[in-house]
Short mmCIF file of C-alpha atoms in Angstrom, two decimals:
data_model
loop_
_atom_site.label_atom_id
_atom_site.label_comp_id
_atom_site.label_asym_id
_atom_site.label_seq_id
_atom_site.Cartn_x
_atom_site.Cartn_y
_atom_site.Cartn_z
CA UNK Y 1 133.72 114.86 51.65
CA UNK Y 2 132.43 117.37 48.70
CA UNK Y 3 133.18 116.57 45.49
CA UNK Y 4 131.62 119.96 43.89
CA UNK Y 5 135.07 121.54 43.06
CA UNK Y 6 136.30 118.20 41.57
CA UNK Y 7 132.79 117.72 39.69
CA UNK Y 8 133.12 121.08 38.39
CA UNK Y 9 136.93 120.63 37.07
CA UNK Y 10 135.67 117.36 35.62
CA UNK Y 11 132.77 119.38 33.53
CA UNK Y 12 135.60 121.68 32.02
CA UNK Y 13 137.80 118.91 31.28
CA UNK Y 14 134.85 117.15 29.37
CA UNK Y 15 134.42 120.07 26.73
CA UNK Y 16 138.09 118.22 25.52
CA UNK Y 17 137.24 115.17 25.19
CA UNK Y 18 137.28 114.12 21.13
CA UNK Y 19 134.24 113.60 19.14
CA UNK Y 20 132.56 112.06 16.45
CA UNK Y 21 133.32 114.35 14.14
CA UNK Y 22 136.83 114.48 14.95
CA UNK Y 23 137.20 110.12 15.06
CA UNK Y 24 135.32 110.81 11.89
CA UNK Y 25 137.68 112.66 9.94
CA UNK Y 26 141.05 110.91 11.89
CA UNK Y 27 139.47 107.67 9.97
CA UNK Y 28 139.44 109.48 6.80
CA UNK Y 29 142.99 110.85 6.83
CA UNK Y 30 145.29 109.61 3.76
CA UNK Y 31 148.01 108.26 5.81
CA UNK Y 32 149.48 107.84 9.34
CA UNK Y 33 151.33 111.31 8.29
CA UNK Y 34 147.75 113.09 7.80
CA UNK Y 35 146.60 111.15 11.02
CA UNK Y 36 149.62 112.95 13.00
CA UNK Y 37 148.83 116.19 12.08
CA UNK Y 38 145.39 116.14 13.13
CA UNK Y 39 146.77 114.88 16.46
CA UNK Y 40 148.59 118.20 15.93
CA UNK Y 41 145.18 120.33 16.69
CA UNK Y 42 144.29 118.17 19.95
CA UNK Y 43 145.79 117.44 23.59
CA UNK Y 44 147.97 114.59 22.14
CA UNK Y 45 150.31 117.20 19.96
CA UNK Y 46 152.67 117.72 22.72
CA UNK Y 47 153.12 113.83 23.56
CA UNK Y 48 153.62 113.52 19.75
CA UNK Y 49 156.05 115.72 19.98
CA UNK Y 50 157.81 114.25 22.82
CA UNK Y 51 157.49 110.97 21.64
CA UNK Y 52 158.47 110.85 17.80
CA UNK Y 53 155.56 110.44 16.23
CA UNK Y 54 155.16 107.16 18.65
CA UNK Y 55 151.21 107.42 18.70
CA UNK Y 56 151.84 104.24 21.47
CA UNK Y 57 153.54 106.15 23.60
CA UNK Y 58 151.73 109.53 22.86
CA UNK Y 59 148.39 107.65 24.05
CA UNK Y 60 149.64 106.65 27.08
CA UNK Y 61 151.48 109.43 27.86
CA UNK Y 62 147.87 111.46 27.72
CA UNK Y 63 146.01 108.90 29.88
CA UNK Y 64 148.92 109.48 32.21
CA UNK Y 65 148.79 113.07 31.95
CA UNK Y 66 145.09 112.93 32.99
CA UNK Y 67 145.41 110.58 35.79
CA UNK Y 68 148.59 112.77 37.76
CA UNK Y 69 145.78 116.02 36.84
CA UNK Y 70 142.98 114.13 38.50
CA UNK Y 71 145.30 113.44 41.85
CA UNK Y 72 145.54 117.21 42.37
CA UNK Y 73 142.19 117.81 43.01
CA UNK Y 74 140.19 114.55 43.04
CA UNK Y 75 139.65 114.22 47.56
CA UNK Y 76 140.29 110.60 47.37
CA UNK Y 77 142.89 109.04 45.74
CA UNK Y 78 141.29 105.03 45.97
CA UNK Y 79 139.00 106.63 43.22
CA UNK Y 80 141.37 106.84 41.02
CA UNK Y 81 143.43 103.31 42.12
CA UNK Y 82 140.00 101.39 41.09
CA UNK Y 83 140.86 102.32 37.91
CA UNK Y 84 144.52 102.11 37.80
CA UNK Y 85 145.00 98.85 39.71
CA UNK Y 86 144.36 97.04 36.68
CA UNK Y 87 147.16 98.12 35.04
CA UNK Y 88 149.09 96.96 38.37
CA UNK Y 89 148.40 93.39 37.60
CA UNK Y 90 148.83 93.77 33.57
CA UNK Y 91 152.35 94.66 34.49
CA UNK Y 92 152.58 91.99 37.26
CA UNK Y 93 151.23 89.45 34.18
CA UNK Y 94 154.26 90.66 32.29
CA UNK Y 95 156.84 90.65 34.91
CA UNK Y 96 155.73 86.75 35.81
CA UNK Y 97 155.59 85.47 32.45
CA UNK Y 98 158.80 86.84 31.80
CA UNK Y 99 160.87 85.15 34.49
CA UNK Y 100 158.70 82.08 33.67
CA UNK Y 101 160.21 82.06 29.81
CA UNK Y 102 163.56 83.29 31.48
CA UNK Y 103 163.62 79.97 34.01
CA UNK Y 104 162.44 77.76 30.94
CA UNK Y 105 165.72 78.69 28.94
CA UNK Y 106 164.71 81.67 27.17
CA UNK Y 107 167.20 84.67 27.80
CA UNK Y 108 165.13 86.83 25.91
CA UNK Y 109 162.28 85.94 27.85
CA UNK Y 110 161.44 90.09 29.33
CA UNK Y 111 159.18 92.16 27.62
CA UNK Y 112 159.82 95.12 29.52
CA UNK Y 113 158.52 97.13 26.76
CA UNK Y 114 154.81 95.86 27.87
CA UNK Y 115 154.69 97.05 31.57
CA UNK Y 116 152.34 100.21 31.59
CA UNK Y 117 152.90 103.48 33.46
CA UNK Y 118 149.46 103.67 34.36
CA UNK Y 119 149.47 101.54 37.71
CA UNK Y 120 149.55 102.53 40.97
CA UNK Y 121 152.67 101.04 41.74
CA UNK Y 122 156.15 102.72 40.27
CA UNK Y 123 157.51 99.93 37.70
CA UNK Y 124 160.70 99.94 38.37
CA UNK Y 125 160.09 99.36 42.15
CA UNK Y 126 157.50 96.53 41.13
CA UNK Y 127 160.16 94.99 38.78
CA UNK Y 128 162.63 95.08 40.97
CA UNK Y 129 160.67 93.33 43.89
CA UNK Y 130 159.44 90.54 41.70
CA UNK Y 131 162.45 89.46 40.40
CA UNK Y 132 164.22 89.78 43.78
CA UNK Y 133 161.40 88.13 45.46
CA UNK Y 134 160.87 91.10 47.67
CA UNK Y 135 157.02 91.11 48.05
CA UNK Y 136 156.86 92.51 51.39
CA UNK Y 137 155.72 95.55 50.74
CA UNK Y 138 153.28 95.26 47.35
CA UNK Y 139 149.36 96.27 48.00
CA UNK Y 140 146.03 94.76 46.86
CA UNK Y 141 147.01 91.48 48.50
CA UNK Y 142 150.19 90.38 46.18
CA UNK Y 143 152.52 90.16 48.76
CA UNK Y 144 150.67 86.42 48.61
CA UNK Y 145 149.60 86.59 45.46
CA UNK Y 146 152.77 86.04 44.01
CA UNK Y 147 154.32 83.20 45.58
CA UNK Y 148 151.22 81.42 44.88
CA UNK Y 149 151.62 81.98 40.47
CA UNK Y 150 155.09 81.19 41.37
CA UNK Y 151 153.72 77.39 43.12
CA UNK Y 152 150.93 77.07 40.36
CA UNK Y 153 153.81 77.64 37.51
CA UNK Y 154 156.26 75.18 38.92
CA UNK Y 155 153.41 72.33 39.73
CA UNK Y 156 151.29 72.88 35.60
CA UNK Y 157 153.10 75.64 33.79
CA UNK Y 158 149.81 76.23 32.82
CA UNK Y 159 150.67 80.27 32.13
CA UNK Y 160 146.70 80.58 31.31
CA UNK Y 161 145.67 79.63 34.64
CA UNK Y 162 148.39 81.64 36.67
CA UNK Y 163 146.61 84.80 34.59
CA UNK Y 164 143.49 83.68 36.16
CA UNK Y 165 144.23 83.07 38.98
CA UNK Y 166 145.96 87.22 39.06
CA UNK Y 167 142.36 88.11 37.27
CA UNK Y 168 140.89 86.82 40.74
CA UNK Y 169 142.70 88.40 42.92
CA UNK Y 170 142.34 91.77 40.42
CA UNK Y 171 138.84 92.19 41.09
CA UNK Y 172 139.00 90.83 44.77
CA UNK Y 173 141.33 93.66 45.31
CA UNK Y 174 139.31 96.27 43.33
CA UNK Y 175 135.71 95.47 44.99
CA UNK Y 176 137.79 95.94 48.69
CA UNK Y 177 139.08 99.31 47.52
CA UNK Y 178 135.52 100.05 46.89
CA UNK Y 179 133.90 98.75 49.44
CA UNK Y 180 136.49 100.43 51.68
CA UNK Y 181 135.20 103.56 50.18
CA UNK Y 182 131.39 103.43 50.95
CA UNK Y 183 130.69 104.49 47.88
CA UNK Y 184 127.60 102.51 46.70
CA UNK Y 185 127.69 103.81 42.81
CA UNK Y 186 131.21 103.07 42.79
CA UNK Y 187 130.33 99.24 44.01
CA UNK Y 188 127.79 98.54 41.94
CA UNK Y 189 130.00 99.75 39.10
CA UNK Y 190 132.99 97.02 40.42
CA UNK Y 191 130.37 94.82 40.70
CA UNK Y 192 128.83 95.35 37.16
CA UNK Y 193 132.52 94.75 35.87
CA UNK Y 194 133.14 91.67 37.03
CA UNK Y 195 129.62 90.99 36.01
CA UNK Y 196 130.59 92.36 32.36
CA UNK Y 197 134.09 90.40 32.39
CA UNK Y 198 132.36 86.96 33.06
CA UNK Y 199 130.00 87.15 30.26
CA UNK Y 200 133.04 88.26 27.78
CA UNK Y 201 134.89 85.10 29.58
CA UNK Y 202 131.03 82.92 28.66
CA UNK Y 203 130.68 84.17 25.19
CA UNK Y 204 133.95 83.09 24.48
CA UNK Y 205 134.10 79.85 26.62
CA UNK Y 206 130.87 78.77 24.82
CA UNK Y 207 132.44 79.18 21.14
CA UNK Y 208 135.41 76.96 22.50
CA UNK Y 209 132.54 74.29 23.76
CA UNK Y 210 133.41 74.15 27.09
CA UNK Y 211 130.57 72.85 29.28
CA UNK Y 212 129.42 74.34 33.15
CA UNK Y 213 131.69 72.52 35.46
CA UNK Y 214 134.70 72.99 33.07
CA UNK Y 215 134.48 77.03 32.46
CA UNK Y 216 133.54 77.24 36.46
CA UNK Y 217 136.98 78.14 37.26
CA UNK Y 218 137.41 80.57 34.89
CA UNK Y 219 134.50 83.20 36.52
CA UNK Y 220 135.05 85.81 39.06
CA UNK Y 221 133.47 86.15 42.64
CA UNK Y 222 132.27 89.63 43.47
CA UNK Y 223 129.84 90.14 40.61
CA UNK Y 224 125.46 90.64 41.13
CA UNK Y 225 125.65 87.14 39.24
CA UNK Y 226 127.24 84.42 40.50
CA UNK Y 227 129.71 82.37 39.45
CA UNK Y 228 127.90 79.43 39.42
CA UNK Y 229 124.85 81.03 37.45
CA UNK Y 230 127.33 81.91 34.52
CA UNK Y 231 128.47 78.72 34.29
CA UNK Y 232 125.04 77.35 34.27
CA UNK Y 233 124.77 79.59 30.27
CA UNK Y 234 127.13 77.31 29.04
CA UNK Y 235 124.91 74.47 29.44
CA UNK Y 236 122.08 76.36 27.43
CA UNK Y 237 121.58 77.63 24.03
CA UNK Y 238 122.72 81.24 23.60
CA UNK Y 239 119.07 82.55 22.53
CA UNK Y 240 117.77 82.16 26.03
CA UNK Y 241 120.65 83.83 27.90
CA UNK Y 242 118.77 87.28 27.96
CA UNK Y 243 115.89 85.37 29.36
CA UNK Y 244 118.26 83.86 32.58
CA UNK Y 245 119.97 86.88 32.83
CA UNK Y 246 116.61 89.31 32.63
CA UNK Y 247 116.55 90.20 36.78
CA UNK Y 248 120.33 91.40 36.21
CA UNK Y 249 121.32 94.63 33.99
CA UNK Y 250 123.73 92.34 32.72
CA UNK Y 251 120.75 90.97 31.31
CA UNK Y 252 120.03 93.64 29.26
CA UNK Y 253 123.13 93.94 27.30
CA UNK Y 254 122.58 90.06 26.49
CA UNK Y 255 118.90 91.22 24.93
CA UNK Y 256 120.33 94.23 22.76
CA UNK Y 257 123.19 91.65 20.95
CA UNK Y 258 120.76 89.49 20.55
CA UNK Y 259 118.20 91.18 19.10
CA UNK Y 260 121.48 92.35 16.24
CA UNK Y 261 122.64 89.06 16.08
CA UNK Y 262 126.16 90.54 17.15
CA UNK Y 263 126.43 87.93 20.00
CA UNK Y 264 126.52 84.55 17.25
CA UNK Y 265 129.25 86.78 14.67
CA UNK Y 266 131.86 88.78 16.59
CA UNK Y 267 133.29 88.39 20.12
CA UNK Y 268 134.68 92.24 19.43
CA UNK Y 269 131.04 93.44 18.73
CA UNK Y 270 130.12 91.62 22.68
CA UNK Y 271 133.42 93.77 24.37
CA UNK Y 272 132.39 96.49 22.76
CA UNK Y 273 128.96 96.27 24.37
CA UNK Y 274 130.22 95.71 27.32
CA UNK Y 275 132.67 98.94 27.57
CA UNK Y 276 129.77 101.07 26.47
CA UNK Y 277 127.25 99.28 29.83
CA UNK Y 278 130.62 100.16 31.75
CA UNK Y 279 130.25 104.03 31.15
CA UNK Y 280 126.13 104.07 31.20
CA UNK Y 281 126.60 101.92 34.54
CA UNK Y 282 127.89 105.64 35.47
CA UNK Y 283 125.87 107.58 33.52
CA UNK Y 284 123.42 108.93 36.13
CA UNK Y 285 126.40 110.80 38.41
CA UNK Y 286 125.95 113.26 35.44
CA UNK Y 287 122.94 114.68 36.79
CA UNK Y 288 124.76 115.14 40.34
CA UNK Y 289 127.09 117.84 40.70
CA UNK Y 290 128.49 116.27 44.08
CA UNK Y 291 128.69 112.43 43.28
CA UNK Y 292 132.25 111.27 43.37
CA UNK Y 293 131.33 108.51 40.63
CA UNK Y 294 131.63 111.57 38.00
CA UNK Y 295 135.62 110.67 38.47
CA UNK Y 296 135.22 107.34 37.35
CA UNK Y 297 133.06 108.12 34.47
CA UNK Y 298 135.07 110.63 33.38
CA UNK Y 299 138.35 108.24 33.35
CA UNK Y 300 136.46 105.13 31.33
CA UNK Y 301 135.62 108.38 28.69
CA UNK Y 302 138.88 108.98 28.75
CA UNK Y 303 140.10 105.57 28.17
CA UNK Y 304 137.36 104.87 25.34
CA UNK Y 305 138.43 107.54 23.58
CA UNK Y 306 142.16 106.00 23.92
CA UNK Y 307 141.22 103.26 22.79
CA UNK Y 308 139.52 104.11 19.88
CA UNK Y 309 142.37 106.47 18.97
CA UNK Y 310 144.39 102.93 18.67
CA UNK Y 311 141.64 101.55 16.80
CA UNK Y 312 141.62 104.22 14.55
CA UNK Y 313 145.85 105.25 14.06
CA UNK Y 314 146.35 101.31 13.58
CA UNK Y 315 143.38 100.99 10.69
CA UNK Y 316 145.34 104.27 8.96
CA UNK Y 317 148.88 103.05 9.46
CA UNK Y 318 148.16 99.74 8.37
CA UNK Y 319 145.89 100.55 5.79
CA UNK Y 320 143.52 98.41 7.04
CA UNK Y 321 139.46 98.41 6.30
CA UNK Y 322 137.86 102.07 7.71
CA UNK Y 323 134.75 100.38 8.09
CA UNK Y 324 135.37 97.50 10.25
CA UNK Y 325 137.73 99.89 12.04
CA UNK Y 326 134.53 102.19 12.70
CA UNK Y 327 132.69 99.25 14.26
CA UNK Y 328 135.36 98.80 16.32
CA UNK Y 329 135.28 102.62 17.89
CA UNK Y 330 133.13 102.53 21.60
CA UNK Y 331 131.38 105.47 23.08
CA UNK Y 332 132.43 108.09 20.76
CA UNK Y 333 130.49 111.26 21.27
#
């Protein structure tokens, strides 16, 4: 199937997409006030608007925006669930540990106010067949899914390792889509994520000294590294994890932080690594006017600059440090 009209919509869209300059100056407003009205002069006015000066809301509302755009023209729509089916099983997180606190005693135990709009699946309808234990007809395999948190709850109410075991199934389900697909850039990309996630999960695993066979559980199948082979860093000093890793472009991230010393000071510095080899993973469908990867690349842009307009409306509301909230901002153009 073609994707030179939907390249070609994507190229126009890109001239939007926010800037240095532009992050630059949002950083240096006065106040959240001064940070609103430069909103005021970009895509985000109207969700402003809309949502009373809730820059929460406005964000989303944008990312939203673009993804209901991209379904009018983008051929296949499993493009765009790969990147929204995450959000599926943030809200299905939510729902769970909700009705866990709920069951425990806790009648304020719902945070409805956390489920995103962004999944595939309507939230109402996936609230509403959680809670009335009406699975039947959920996708990406949580018809089981569920049931199973539900045994793992009531046998440890160990609420970290129900999350894993929903990250599993998360990328299980996203690597099928893609598979399903035949799409090899968009595979390697799944791949390179769960590849990506596992070293954020090693990083972090190491500073809490857990050994190999302990933080085994906690990696994903799927990845160009195995499971077992990430485990295996925690049983070496971080110095030489470039060196294991060099036959994987995971590797090279590993070499880069390294070299900076970001990988011994701040875990934010490694996930912000790690979202920028997410988009260059990508980069390459730039030179193709017909490679149906450009949709992806253009929604992790998208997101990135989302994310850094968090970053940079909480540093201004909060009056926080500029500079530390400039580290903090990811593939800004």
């Amino acid at each position: 199937m073609s994707y030179v009209y939907a390249v070609a919509r994507l190229r126009g869209m890109e001239n939007h997409i926010l800037d240095t300059a532009f992050f630059s100056r949002l950083m240096d407003s006065a106040g959240i006030d001064d940070a609103i009205k430069a909103l005021g002069e970009t895509s985000y006015s109207q969700w402003i608007s809309q949502n009373g000066n809730n820059f929460d809301k406005a964000i989303d509302s944008e990312m939203l925006s673009t993804c209901e755009e991209l379904k009018t023209f983008v051929p296949d729509k499993e493009l765009l669930d790969i990147f929204r089916l995450p959000y599926d099983f943030h809200n299905v997180k939510v729902l769970l540990k909700g009705l866990f606190k709920v069951r425990g005693g806790e009648s304020e135990g719902r945070r409805y106010d956390l489920l995103s709009k962004l999944g595939t699946i309507n939230t109402e309808e996936l609230m509403n067949a959680i809670e009335t234990e009406e699975y039947g007809f959920l996708p990406y395999g949580l018809t089981d899914l569920i049931p199973q948190c539900w045994q793992l709850w009531d046998a440890t109410k160990n609420a970290q390792a129900v999350e894993l075991l929903i990250d599993h199934q998360m990328f299980s389900a996203m690597l099928k889509v893609a598979e399903d697909l035949k799409m090899p850039d968009v595979i390697h990309w799944v791949r390179s994520r769960i590849d990506a996630e596992n070293l954020r999960s090693a990083v972090r695993l190491s500073r809490m000294k857990y050994d190999s066979p302990k933080a085994l559980p906690f990696f994903h199948e799927g990845g160009t590294v195995r499971p077992d082979d990430m485990a295996k860093l925690l049983s070496e000093p971080q110095e030489t994890w470039s060196r294991l890793l060099s036959h994987t472009d995971i590797g090279g991230v590993l070499s880069a932080l390294q070299d900076s010393g970001d990988i011994k000071t701040s875990l934010s510095d490694v996930s912000k690594s790690l979202d920028d080899y997410l988009i260059k993973v990508l980069e390459n469908a730039k030179y193709s006017m017909d490679a149906p990867a450009n949709v992806l690349l253009y929604l992790l842009t998208k997101e990135a600059e989302t994310r850094n307009m968090r970053v940079a409306l909480v540093c201004v509301a909060g009056g926080l440090d500029r500079e530390f909230g400039r580290r903090l901002l990811s593939n800004v153009r």
